[in-house]
PDB file of C-alpha atoms in Angstrom:
ATOM      1  CA  MET O   1       3.773  -1.280 -16.101  1.00  0.00           C
ATOM      2  CA  SER O   2       0.758   0.554 -14.701  1.00  0.00           C
ATOM      3  CA  ILE O   3       1.334   3.413 -12.266  1.00  0.00           C
ATOM      4  CA  GLY O   4      -1.571   4.728 -10.217  1.00  0.00           C
ATOM      5  CA  ILE O   5      -1.684   8.165  -8.561  1.00  0.00           C
ATOM      6  CA  PRO O   6      -4.718   8.724  -6.313  1.00  0.00           C
ATOM      7  CA  VAL O   7      -5.038  12.423  -5.534  1.00  0.00           C
ATOM      8  CA  TYR O   8      -7.266  14.883  -3.719  1.00  0.00           C
ATOM      9  CA  ASN O   9      -6.346  18.576  -3.627  1.00  0.00           C
ATOM     10  CA  GLY O  10      -2.703  17.841  -4.397  1.00  0.00           C
ATOM     11  CA  ALA O  11      -1.980  20.841  -6.613  1.00  0.00           C
ATOM     12  CA  ARG O  12       1.053  22.059  -4.664  1.00  0.00           C
ATOM     13  CA  TYR O  13       3.247  19.043  -5.443  1.00  0.00           C
ATOM     14  CA  LEU O  14       1.383  17.130  -8.145  1.00  0.00           C
ATOM     15  CA  GLU O  15       3.104  18.409 -11.289  1.00  0.00           C
ATOM     16  CA  GLU O  16       6.587  17.856  -9.846  1.00  0.00           C
ATOM     17  CA  ALA O  17       5.626  14.344  -8.740  1.00  0.00           C
ATOM     18  CA  VAL O  18       4.180  13.435 -12.147  1.00  0.00           C
ATOM     19  CA  ARG O  19       7.161  14.809 -14.052  1.00  0.00           C
ATOM     20  CA  SER O  20       9.541  12.769 -11.911  1.00  0.00           C
ATOM     21  CA  LEU O  21       7.722   9.712 -13.315  1.00  0.00           C
ATOM     22  CA  LEU O  22       7.451  10.942 -16.899  1.00  0.00           C
ATOM     23  CA  ASP O  23      11.209  11.578 -16.896  1.00  0.00           C
ATOM     24  CA  GLN O  24      12.100   8.002 -15.929  1.00  0.00           C
ATOM     25  CA  THR O  25      14.635   6.133 -18.047  1.00  0.00           C
ATOM     26  CA  PHE O  26      12.089   3.282 -18.247  1.00  0.00           C
ATOM     27  CA  ARG O  27       9.245   4.672 -20.351  1.00  0.00           C
ATOM     28  CA  ASP O  28       6.918   1.744 -21.112  1.00  0.00           C
ATOM     29  CA  PHE O  29       4.094   2.486 -18.697  1.00  0.00           C
ATOM     30  CA  GLU O  30       0.626   3.933 -18.354  1.00  0.00           C
ATOM     31  CA  LEU O  31       0.029   6.550 -15.666  1.00  0.00           C
ATOM     32  CA  ILE O  32      -3.455   6.483 -14.153  1.00  0.00           C
ATOM     33  CA  ILE O  33      -4.356   9.629 -12.193  1.00  0.00           C
ATOM     34  CA  SER O  34      -7.588   9.340 -10.225  1.00  0.00           C
ATOM     35  CA  ASP O  35      -8.846  12.705  -8.959  1.00  0.00           C
ATOM     36  CA  ASN O  36     -11.145  12.298  -5.954  1.00  0.00           C
ATOM     37  CA  GLY O  37     -13.240  15.425  -6.594  1.00  0.00           C
ATOM     38  CA  SER O  38     -10.459  17.958  -5.964  1.00  0.00           C
ATOM     39  CA  THR O  39     -11.505  21.584  -5.412  1.00  0.00           C
ATOM     40  CA  ASP O  40      -8.084  23.174  -6.043  1.00  0.00           C
ATOM     41  CA  GLU O  41      -6.093  23.365  -9.299  1.00  0.00           C
ATOM     42  CA  THR O  42      -5.540  19.599  -9.460  1.00  0.00           C
ATOM     43  CA  GLU O  43      -7.939  19.102 -12.365  1.00  0.00           C
ATOM     44  CA  SER O  44      -6.390  21.779 -14.570  1.00  0.00           C
ATOM     45  CA  ILE O  45      -2.873  20.480 -13.857  1.00  0.00           C
ATOM     46  CA  CYS O  46      -3.899  16.935 -14.775  1.00  0.00           C
ATOM     47  CA  ARG O  47      -5.588  18.001 -18.003  1.00  0.00           C
ATOM     48  CA  VAL O  48      -2.532  19.944 -19.133  1.00  0.00           C
ATOM     49  CA  LEU O  49      -0.212  17.040 -18.317  1.00  0.00           C
ATOM     50  CA  SER O  50      -2.427  14.439 -20.012  1.00  0.00           C
ATOM     51  CA  ALA O  51      -2.575  16.592 -23.158  1.00  0.00           C
ATOM     52  CA  GLU O  52       1.236  16.641 -23.208  1.00  0.00           C
ATOM     53  CA  ASP O  53       1.821  12.891 -22.718  1.00  0.00           C
ATOM     54  CA  ASP O  54      -0.454  10.151 -24.020  1.00  0.00           C
ATOM     55  CA  ARG O  55       0.773   7.734 -21.342  1.00  0.00           C
ATOM     56  CA  ILE O  56      -1.407   9.610 -18.829  1.00  0.00           C
ATOM     57  CA  ARG O  57      -4.995   8.526 -18.275  1.00  0.00           C
ATOM     58  CA  TYR O  58      -6.854  11.070 -16.140  1.00  0.00           C
ATOM     59  CA  ILE O  59     -10.014   9.994 -14.300  1.00  0.00           C
ATOM     60  CA  ARG O  60     -12.097  12.701 -12.634  1.00  0.00           C
ATOM     61  CA  HIS O  61     -14.693  11.929  -9.946  1.00  0.00           C
ATOM     62  CA  ASP O  62     -17.378  14.331  -8.792  1.00  0.00           C
ATOM     63  CA  THR O  63     -17.070  13.633  -5.068  1.00  0.00           C
ATOM     64  CA  ASN O  64     -14.370  12.633  -2.602  1.00  0.00           C
ATOM     65  CA  ARG O  65     -14.965   8.993  -1.678  1.00  0.00           C
ATOM     66  CA  GLY O  66     -11.905   8.732   0.537  1.00  0.00           C
ATOM     67  CA  ALA O  67      -8.284   7.749   0.138  1.00  0.00           C
ATOM     68  CA  ALA O  68      -8.868   3.998   0.452  1.00  0.00           C
ATOM     69  CA  TRP O  69     -11.434   3.947  -2.355  1.00  0.00           C
ATOM     70  CA  ASN O  70      -9.153   6.003  -4.593  1.00  0.00           C
ATOM     71  CA  PHE O  71      -6.024   3.936  -3.900  1.00  0.00           C
ATOM     72  CA  ASN O  72      -7.949   0.770  -4.695  1.00  0.00           C
ATOM     73  CA  LEU O  73      -9.510   2.215  -7.832  1.00  0.00           C
ATOM     74  CA  VAL O  74      -6.181   2.939  -9.545  1.00  0.00           C
ATOM     75  CA  LEU O  75      -5.116  -0.659  -8.864  1.00  0.00           C
ATOM     76  CA  THR O  76      -8.290  -2.096 -10.384  1.00  0.00           C
ATOM     77  CA  GLU O  77      -7.762   0.136 -13.442  1.00  0.00           C
ATOM     78  CA  ALA O  78      -4.281  -1.317 -14.056  1.00  0.00           C
ATOM     79  CA  THR O  79      -3.780  -3.210 -17.324  1.00  0.00           C
ATOM     80  CA  ALA O  80      -0.123  -4.331 -17.019  1.00  0.00           C
ATOM     81  CA  ASP O  81       1.607  -7.205 -15.232  1.00  0.00           C
ATOM     82  CA  TYR O  82       3.464  -4.808 -12.934  1.00  0.00           C
ATOM     83  CA  PHE O  83       1.810  -2.108 -10.847  1.00  0.00           C
ATOM     84  CA  LYS O  84       3.080   0.782  -8.758  1.00  0.00           C
ATOM     85  CA  TRP O  85       1.266   3.187  -6.464  1.00  0.00           C
ATOM     86  CA  ALA O  86       2.686   6.707  -6.478  1.00  0.00           C
ATOM     87  CA  SER O  87       1.611   9.579  -4.260  1.00  0.00           C
ATOM     88  CA  HIS O  88       1.005  13.096  -5.497  1.00  0.00           C
ATOM     89  CA  ASP O  89       3.802  14.567  -3.366  1.00  0.00           C
ATOM     90  CA  ASP O  90       6.733  12.096  -3.463  1.00  0.00           C
ATOM     91  CA  LEU O  91       9.528  12.093  -6.040  1.00  0.00           C
ATOM     92  CA  HIS O  92      11.495   9.388  -7.853  1.00  0.00           C
ATOM     93  CA  GLU O  93      15.057   9.352  -9.102  1.00  0.00           C
ATOM     94  CA  PRO O  94      15.221   8.792 -12.904  1.00  0.00           C
ATOM     95  CA  THR O  95      16.286   5.136 -12.651  1.00  0.00           C
ATOM     96  CA  PHE O  96      13.662   4.086 -10.063  1.00  0.00           C
ATOM     97  CA  LEU O  97      11.432   2.195 -12.497  1.00  0.00           C
ATOM     98  CA  ALA O  98      14.253   0.685 -14.545  1.00  0.00           C
ATOM     99  CA  ARG O  99      15.999  -0.762 -11.505  1.00  0.00           C
ATOM    100  CA  CYS O 100      12.750  -2.189 -10.130  1.00  0.00           C
ATOM    101  CA  VAL O 101      11.776  -3.762 -13.452  1.00  0.00           C
ATOM    102  CA  GLU O 102      15.167  -5.357 -14.114  1.00  0.00           C
ATOM    103  CA  THR O 103      15.228  -6.709 -10.560  1.00  0.00           C
ATOM    104  CA  MET O 104      11.733  -8.208 -10.767  1.00  0.00           C
ATOM    105  CA  ASP O 105      12.342  -9.624 -14.256  1.00  0.00           C
ATOM    106  CA  ALA O 106      15.318 -11.546 -12.891  1.00  0.00           C
ATOM    107  CA  LEU O 107      13.280 -13.175 -10.103  1.00  0.00           C
ATOM    108  CA  ASP O 108      10.521 -15.751 -10.094  1.00  0.00           C
ATOM    109  CA  GLU O 109       6.913 -14.978  -9.207  1.00  0.00           C
ATOM    110  CA  GLY O 110       7.549 -15.833  -5.564  1.00  0.00           C
ATOM    111  CA  THR O 111       8.931 -12.309  -5.204  1.00  0.00           C
ATOM    112  CA  ILE O 112       5.951  -9.986  -5.475  1.00  0.00           C
ATOM    113  CA  LEU O 113       7.309  -6.614  -4.332  1.00  0.00           C
ATOM    114  CA  CYS O 114      10.495  -4.723  -5.168  1.00  0.00           C
ATOM    115  CA  TYR O 115      11.410  -1.358  -3.675  1.00  0.00           C
ATOM    116  CA  PRO O 116      14.510   0.856  -3.393  1.00  0.00           C
ATOM    117  CA  LYS O 117      15.888   2.563  -0.328  1.00  0.00           C
ATOM    118  CA  THR O 118      14.342   5.882   0.707  1.00  0.00           C
ATOM    119  CA  VAL O 119      15.455   9.450   1.295  1.00  0.00           C
ATOM    120  CA  GLU O 120      13.260  11.768   3.334  1.00  0.00           C
ATOM    121  CA  ILE O 121      12.729  15.212   1.807  1.00  0.00           C
ATOM    122  CA  ASP O 122      10.961  18.232   3.290  1.00  0.00           C
ATOM    123  CA  ALA O 123       8.224  20.469   1.907  1.00  0.00           C
ATOM    124  CA  GLU O 124      10.749  22.312  -0.264  1.00  0.00           C
ATOM    125  CA  GLY O 125      12.357  19.139  -1.594  1.00  0.00           C
ATOM    126  CA  ARG O 126      15.500  19.366   0.521  1.00  0.00           C
ATOM    127  CA  GLN O 127      16.997  16.037   1.594  1.00  0.00           C
ATOM    128  CA  VAL O 128      16.561  15.576   5.346  1.00  0.00           C
ATOM    129  CA  ALA O 129      17.618  12.025   6.187  1.00  0.00           C
ATOM    130  CA  ASP O 130      18.324   8.570   4.823  1.00  0.00           C
ATOM    131  CA  LEU O 131      15.562   6.193   5.922  1.00  0.00           C
ATOM    132  CA  GLU O 132      16.026   2.496   6.565  1.00  0.00           C
ATOM    133  CA  ASP O 133      13.062   0.221   5.878  1.00  0.00           C
ATOM    134  CA  ASN O 134      14.839  -3.117   6.419  1.00  0.00           C
ATOM    135  CA  LEU O 135      12.029  -5.029   4.741  1.00  0.00           C
ATOM    136  CA  ASN O 136      14.055  -7.264   2.467  1.00  0.00           C
ATOM    137  CA  LEU O 137      11.764 -10.217   3.187  1.00  0.00           C
ATOM    138  CA  GLN O 138      13.479 -13.185   1.560  1.00  0.00           C
ATOM    139  CA  SER O 139      12.482 -16.066   3.829  1.00  0.00           C
ATOM    140  CA  ASP O 140      10.540 -18.960   2.322  1.00  0.00           C
ATOM    141  CA  SER O 141       8.413 -18.961   5.490  1.00  0.00           C
ATOM    142  CA  PRO O 142       5.337 -16.660   5.478  1.00  0.00           C
ATOM    143  CA  SER O 143       5.410 -16.493   9.281  1.00  0.00           C
ATOM    144  CA  LEU O 144       9.037 -15.354   9.344  1.00  0.00           C
ATOM    145  CA  ARG O 145       8.324 -12.724   6.697  1.00  0.00           C
ATOM    146  CA  LEU O 146       5.399 -11.468   8.780  1.00  0.00           C
ATOM    147  CA  ARG O 147       7.494 -11.418  11.960  1.00  0.00           C
ATOM    148  CA  LYS O 148      10.199  -9.320  10.296  1.00  0.00           C
ATOM    149  CA  LEU O 149       7.605  -6.942   8.858  1.00  0.00           C
ATOM    150  CA  LEU O 150       6.019  -6.402  12.269  1.00  0.00           C
ATOM    151  CA  ARG O 151       9.414  -5.875  13.906  1.00  0.00           C
ATOM    152  CA  GLU O 152      10.848  -3.496  11.317  1.00  0.00           C
ATOM    153  CA  TYR O 153       7.847  -1.529  10.046  1.00  0.00           C
ATOM    154  CA  SER O 154       8.064   2.234  10.512  1.00  0.00           C
ATOM    155  CA  LEU O 155       6.763   3.934   7.350  1.00  0.00           C
ATOM    156  CA  SER O 156       4.897   2.379   4.445  1.00  0.00           C
ATOM    157  CA  ASN O 157       7.623   3.252   1.924  1.00  0.00           C
ATOM    158  CA  PRO O 158       7.718  -0.251   0.344  1.00  0.00           C
ATOM    159  CA  ILE O 159       4.052   0.026  -0.631  1.00  0.00           C
ATOM    160  CA  PHE O 160       5.220   2.560  -3.227  1.00  0.00           C
ATOM    161  CA  GLY O 161       7.562   0.027  -4.808  1.00  0.00           C
ATOM    162  CA  LEU O 162       6.842  -2.236  -7.779  1.00  0.00           C
ATOM    163  CA  LEU O 163       4.234  -4.968  -7.307  1.00  0.00           C
ATOM    164  CA  ARG O 164       3.088  -7.904  -9.349  1.00  0.00           C
ATOM    165  CA  THR O 165      -0.424  -6.758 -10.269  1.00  0.00           C
ATOM    166  CA  LYS O 166      -1.953 -10.205  -9.788  1.00  0.00           C
ATOM    167  CA  ALA O 167      -0.540 -10.431  -6.249  1.00  0.00           C
ATOM    168  CA  ALA O 168      -1.788  -6.948  -5.334  1.00  0.00           C
ATOM    169  CA  LEU O 169      -5.275  -7.741  -6.634  1.00  0.00           C
ATOM    170  CA  GLY O 170      -5.223 -10.945  -4.571  1.00  0.00           C
ATOM    171  CA  THR O 171      -5.263  -8.912  -1.341  1.00  0.00           C
ATOM    172  CA  ARG O 172      -8.184  -7.083   0.223  1.00  0.00           C
ATOM    173  CA  MET O 173      -6.342  -3.949  -0.901  1.00  0.00           C
ATOM    174  CA  LEU O 174      -6.432  -0.831   1.285  1.00  0.00           C
ATOM    175  CA  GLY O 175      -8.975  -0.903   4.107  1.00  0.00           C
ATOM    176  CA  THR O 176     -11.193   1.979   5.199  1.00  0.00           C
ATOM    177  CA  TYR O 177      -9.629   2.302   8.654  1.00  0.00           C
ATOM    178  CA  PRO O 178      -6.475   3.998  10.035  1.00  0.00           C
ATOM    179  CA  SER O 179      -3.122   2.312   9.321  1.00  0.00           C
ATOM    180  CA  SER O 180      -4.664  -0.175   6.916  1.00  0.00           C
ATOM    181  CA  ASP O 181      -1.490   0.143   4.835  1.00  0.00           C
ATOM    182  CA  ILE O 182       0.409  -2.020   7.326  1.00  0.00           C
ATOM    183  CA  VAL O 183      -2.302  -4.703   7.048  1.00  0.00           C
ATOM    184  CA  LEU O 184      -1.978  -4.544   3.269  1.00  0.00           C
ATOM    185  CA  LEU O 185       1.784  -5.004   3.592  1.00  0.00           C
ATOM    186  CA  ALA O 186       1.145  -7.951   5.914  1.00  0.00           C
ATOM    187  CA  GLU O 187      -1.137  -9.603   3.353  1.00  0.00           C
ATOM    188  CA  LEU O 188       1.526  -9.112   0.698  1.00  0.00           C
ATOM    189  CA  ALA O 189       4.248 -10.508   2.990  1.00  0.00           C
ATOM    190  CA  LEU O 190       2.117 -13.568   3.664  1.00  0.00           C
ATOM    191  CA  SER O 191       1.718 -14.021  -0.087  1.00  0.00           C
ATOM    192  CA  GLY O 192       5.309 -13.593  -1.279  1.00  0.00           C
ATOM    193  CA  LYS O 193       8.798 -12.190  -0.872  1.00  0.00           C
ATOM    194  CA  PHE O 194       9.978  -8.554  -0.866  1.00  0.00           C
ATOM    195  CA  VAL O 195      13.336  -7.476  -2.302  1.00  0.00           C
ATOM    196  CA  GLU O 196      15.080  -4.218  -1.410  1.00  0.00           C
ATOM    197  CA  ILE O 197      17.277  -2.444  -3.980  1.00  0.00           C
ATOM    198  CA  PRO O 198      20.277  -0.875  -2.202  1.00  0.00           C
ATOM    199  CA  GLU O 199      20.182   2.428  -4.134  1.00  0.00           C
ATOM    200  CA  ARG O 200      18.282   5.396  -2.668  1.00  0.00           C
ATOM    201  CA  LEU O 201      15.866   6.106  -5.493  1.00  0.00           C
ATOM    202  CA  PHE O 202      12.659   7.023  -3.626  1.00  0.00           C
ATOM    203  CA  LEU O 203      12.240  10.537  -2.220  1.00  0.00           C
ATOM    204  CA  ARG O 204       9.520  10.497   0.448  1.00  0.00           C
ATOM    205  CA  ARG O 205       8.182  13.966   1.176  1.00  0.00           C
ATOM    206  CA  ILE O 206       7.325  14.627   4.823  1.00  0.00           C
ATOM    207  CA  HIS O 207       5.376  17.881   5.171  1.00  0.00           C
ATOM    208  CA  PRO O 208       2.591  19.464   7.270  1.00  0.00           C
ATOM    209  CA  GLU O 209      -0.121  18.760   4.677  1.00  0.00           C
ATOM    210  CA  ARG O 210       0.367  14.982   4.796  1.00  0.00           C
ATOM    211  CA  SER O 211      -2.674  13.075   5.995  1.00  0.00           C
ATOM    212  CA  VAL O 212      -1.062  11.940   9.238  1.00  0.00           C
ATOM    213  CA  GLU O 213       0.068  15.509   9.957  1.00  0.00           C
ATOM    214  CA  ALA O 214      -3.118  17.315   8.946  1.00  0.00           C
ATOM    215  CA  ASN O 215      -5.413  14.847  10.746  1.00  0.00           C
ATOM    216  CA  THR O 216      -4.543  14.791  14.428  1.00  0.00           C
ATOM    217  CA  THR O 217      -7.048  12.277  15.849  1.00  0.00           C
ATOM    218  CA  PRO O 218      -7.853   8.677  14.914  1.00  0.00           C
ATOM    219  CA  GLU O 219     -11.372   9.805  14.015  1.00  0.00           C
ATOM    220  CA  GLN O 220     -10.035  12.389  11.551  1.00  0.00           C
ATOM    221  CA  VAL O 221      -7.672   9.870   9.994  1.00  0.00           C
ATOM    222  CA  ALA O 222     -10.567   7.413   9.629  1.00  0.00           C
ATOM    223  CA  VAL O 223     -12.567  10.043   7.720  1.00  0.00           C
ATOM    224  CA  TRP O 224      -9.557  10.634   5.441  1.00  0.00           C
ATOM    225  CA  PHE O 225      -9.597   6.934   4.610  1.00  0.00           C
ATOM    226  CA  ASP O 226     -13.376   6.931   4.121  1.00  0.00           C
ATOM    227  CA  PRO O 227     -15.786   9.901   4.564  1.00  0.00           C
ATOM    228  CA  GLY O 228     -18.402   7.351   5.618  1.00  0.00           C
ATOM    229  CA  ASN O 229     -16.527   7.060   8.930  1.00  0.00           C
ATOM    230  CA  HIS O 230     -17.643  10.553   9.939  1.00  0.00           C
ATOM    231  CA  GLY O 231     -19.208  10.516  13.381  1.00  0.00           C
ATOM    232  CA  ARG O 232     -17.981   7.028  14.213  1.00  0.00           C
ATOM    233  CA  ARG O 233     -15.745   6.320  17.177  1.00  0.00           C
ATOM    234  CA  VAL O 234     -12.531   4.527  16.308  1.00  0.00           C
ATOM    235  CA  SER O 235     -10.658   1.761  18.152  1.00  0.00           C
ATOM    236  CA  PRO O 236      -7.542   1.750  15.972  1.00  0.00           C
ATOM    237  CA  ARG O 237      -5.403  -0.872  17.703  1.00  0.00           C
ATOM    238  CA  THR O 238      -8.252  -3.294  18.273  1.00  0.00           C
ATOM    239  CA  ARG O 239      -9.217  -2.972  14.597  1.00  0.00           C
ATOM    240  CA  LEU O 240      -5.629  -3.509  13.472  1.00  0.00           C
ATOM    241  CA  LEU O 241      -5.293  -6.662  15.567  1.00  0.00           C
ATOM    242  CA  ALA O 242      -8.565  -8.005  14.168  1.00  0.00           C
ATOM    243  CA  GLU O 243      -7.593  -7.200  10.574  1.00  0.00           C
ATOM    244  CA  HIS O 244      -4.134  -8.704  10.954  1.00  0.00           C
ATOM    245  CA  ALA O 245      -5.672 -11.871  12.406  1.00  0.00           C
ATOM    246  CA  LYS O 246      -8.123 -12.020   9.525  1.00  0.00           C
ATOM    247  CA  ALA O 247      -5.274 -11.570   7.026  1.00  0.00           C
ATOM    248  CA  VAL O 248      -3.549 -14.611   8.498  1.00  0.00           C
ATOM    249  CA  GLY O 249      -6.780 -16.592   8.352  1.00  0.00           C
ATOM    250  CA  LEU O 250      -7.211 -15.753   4.653  1.00  0.00           C
ATOM    251  CA  ALA O 251      -3.600 -16.582   3.748  1.00  0.00           C
ATOM    252  CA  SER O 252      -2.811 -19.733   1.788  1.00  0.00           C
ATOM    253  CA  ALA O 253      -0.133 -20.756   4.302  1.00  0.00           C
ATOM    254  CA  ARG O 254      -0.072 -24.184   5.964  1.00  0.00           C
ATOM    255  CA  PRO O 255      -1.911 -24.516   9.322  1.00  0.00           C
ATOM    256  CA  LEU O 256       1.325 -24.616  11.333  1.00  0.00           C
ATOM    257  CA  GLU O 257       2.532 -21.456   9.596  1.00  0.00           C
ATOM    258  CA  LYS O 258      -0.744 -19.744  10.434  1.00  0.00           C
ATOM    259  CA  LEU O 259      -0.400 -20.696  14.105  1.00  0.00           C
ATOM    260  CA  ARG O 260       3.071 -19.164  14.107  1.00  0.00           C
ATOM    261  CA  CYS O 261       1.712 -16.017  12.490  1.00  0.00           C
ATOM    262  CA  TRP O 262      -0.988 -15.653  15.131  1.00  0.00           C
ATOM    263  CA  TRP O 263       1.652 -16.126  17.846  1.00  0.00           C
ATOM    264  CA  TYR O 264       3.777 -13.358  16.344  1.00  0.00           C
ATOM    265  CA  LEU O 265       0.696 -11.126  16.248  1.00  0.00           C
ATOM    266  CA  LEU O 266       0.098 -11.724  19.950  1.00  0.00           C
ATOM    267  CA  LEU O 267       3.697 -10.775  20.667  1.00  0.00           C
ATOM    268  CA  TYR O 268       3.381  -7.662  18.512  1.00  0.00           C
ATOM    269  CA  TYR O 269       0.100  -6.515  20.092  1.00  0.00           C
ATOM    270  CA  ARG O 270       1.260  -6.717  23.698  1.00  0.00           C
ATOM    271  CA  TRP O 271      -0.431  -3.436  24.564  1.00  0.00           C
ATOM    272  CA  TRP O 272      -3.065  -5.496  26.461  1.00  0.00           C
ATOM    273  CA  HIS O 273      -3.792  -2.479  28.641  1.00  0.00           C
ATOM    274  CA  VAL O 274      -4.742  -0.440  25.545  1.00  0.00           C
ATOM    275  CA  ILE O 275      -6.939  -2.850  23.586  1.00  0.00           C
ATOM    276  CA  PRO O 276      -9.201  -3.798  26.547  1.00  0.00           C
ATOM    277  CA  GLY O 277      -9.673  -0.089  27.172  1.00  0.00           C
ATOM    278  CA  GLU O 278     -10.757   0.435  23.564  1.00  0.00           C
ATOM    279  CA  VAL O 279     -13.158  -2.501  23.797  1.00  0.00           C
ATOM    280  CA  LYS O 280     -14.591  -1.218  27.091  1.00  0.00           C
ATOM    281  CA  ARG O 281     -15.210   2.255  25.652  1.00  0.00           C
ATOM    282  CA  ALA O 282     -16.896   0.705  22.612  1.00  0.00           C
ATOM    283  CA  LEU O 283     -19.199  -1.389  24.818  1.00  0.00           C
ATOM    284  CA  LEU O 284     -20.094   1.609  26.974  1.00  0.00           C
ATOM    285  CA  ARG O 285     -21.029   3.598  23.844  1.00  0.00           C
ATOM    286  CA  THR O 286     -23.379   0.838  22.659  1.00  0.00           C
ATOM    287  CA  ARG O 287     -24.982   0.150  26.049  1.00  0.00           C
ATOM    288  CA  PRO O 288     -28.673   1.261  26.169  1.00  0.00           C
ATOM    289  CA  ALA O 289     -29.372   4.307  28.349  1.00  0.00           C
TER     290      ALA O 289
END
């Protein structure tokens, strides 16, 4: 297994997050930490940890190229058949990896993602609530898997499950626009099945320093995904609709399945009064003076 941790200025929680992976009962993995030009103690923490455990491969970059670039880089660096993204602030129960591996090993390649149930924890690591993802996508129909994903999606917890590396690399990976994680999940759902493990083995930390908490406008979130978005106006829902539609177009599903997918997208994006407004504002910004 390859595990990828993209990080930027994550010193507060990083060591605890890494140790929760190093202490797993399943130990046959490489841990790729990609540091996006951090200016806090992230680098020193990573160098100490990598000196302690030869499973860690630490990659240091001089500048911050954005979260999307860094998330995608750790995937492209993976060398194993299974891959897992891990964040610098979440925690994992000791049997997380073992349960995911034994579940995936027992299934055929049509199942491409395996994830356990989630517990929300706060900044201090206290358990706050049990979260329900309800994304056990077992239908043979890509359109039905997409419909369930769109209906049930709340947080991107399953993206931190175990993936077949080949399937993950077959997507466009994480986009450089807000909420591109849900489009990535849609591409995966169109490609194969998801299985949910009933145990609560993933501890998702919700805290004020999270990207969606620290960045309060769509423009700020866009810059977090890609610094090249600085100064650009954002039409988040219009972009999401376009990217979802493109994901369906790129899928290997039969034509009838694709038509059903596009229909489900139209039902999902029924905020017709919002998207035309975003388009109108975009046109007004580009109109010559």
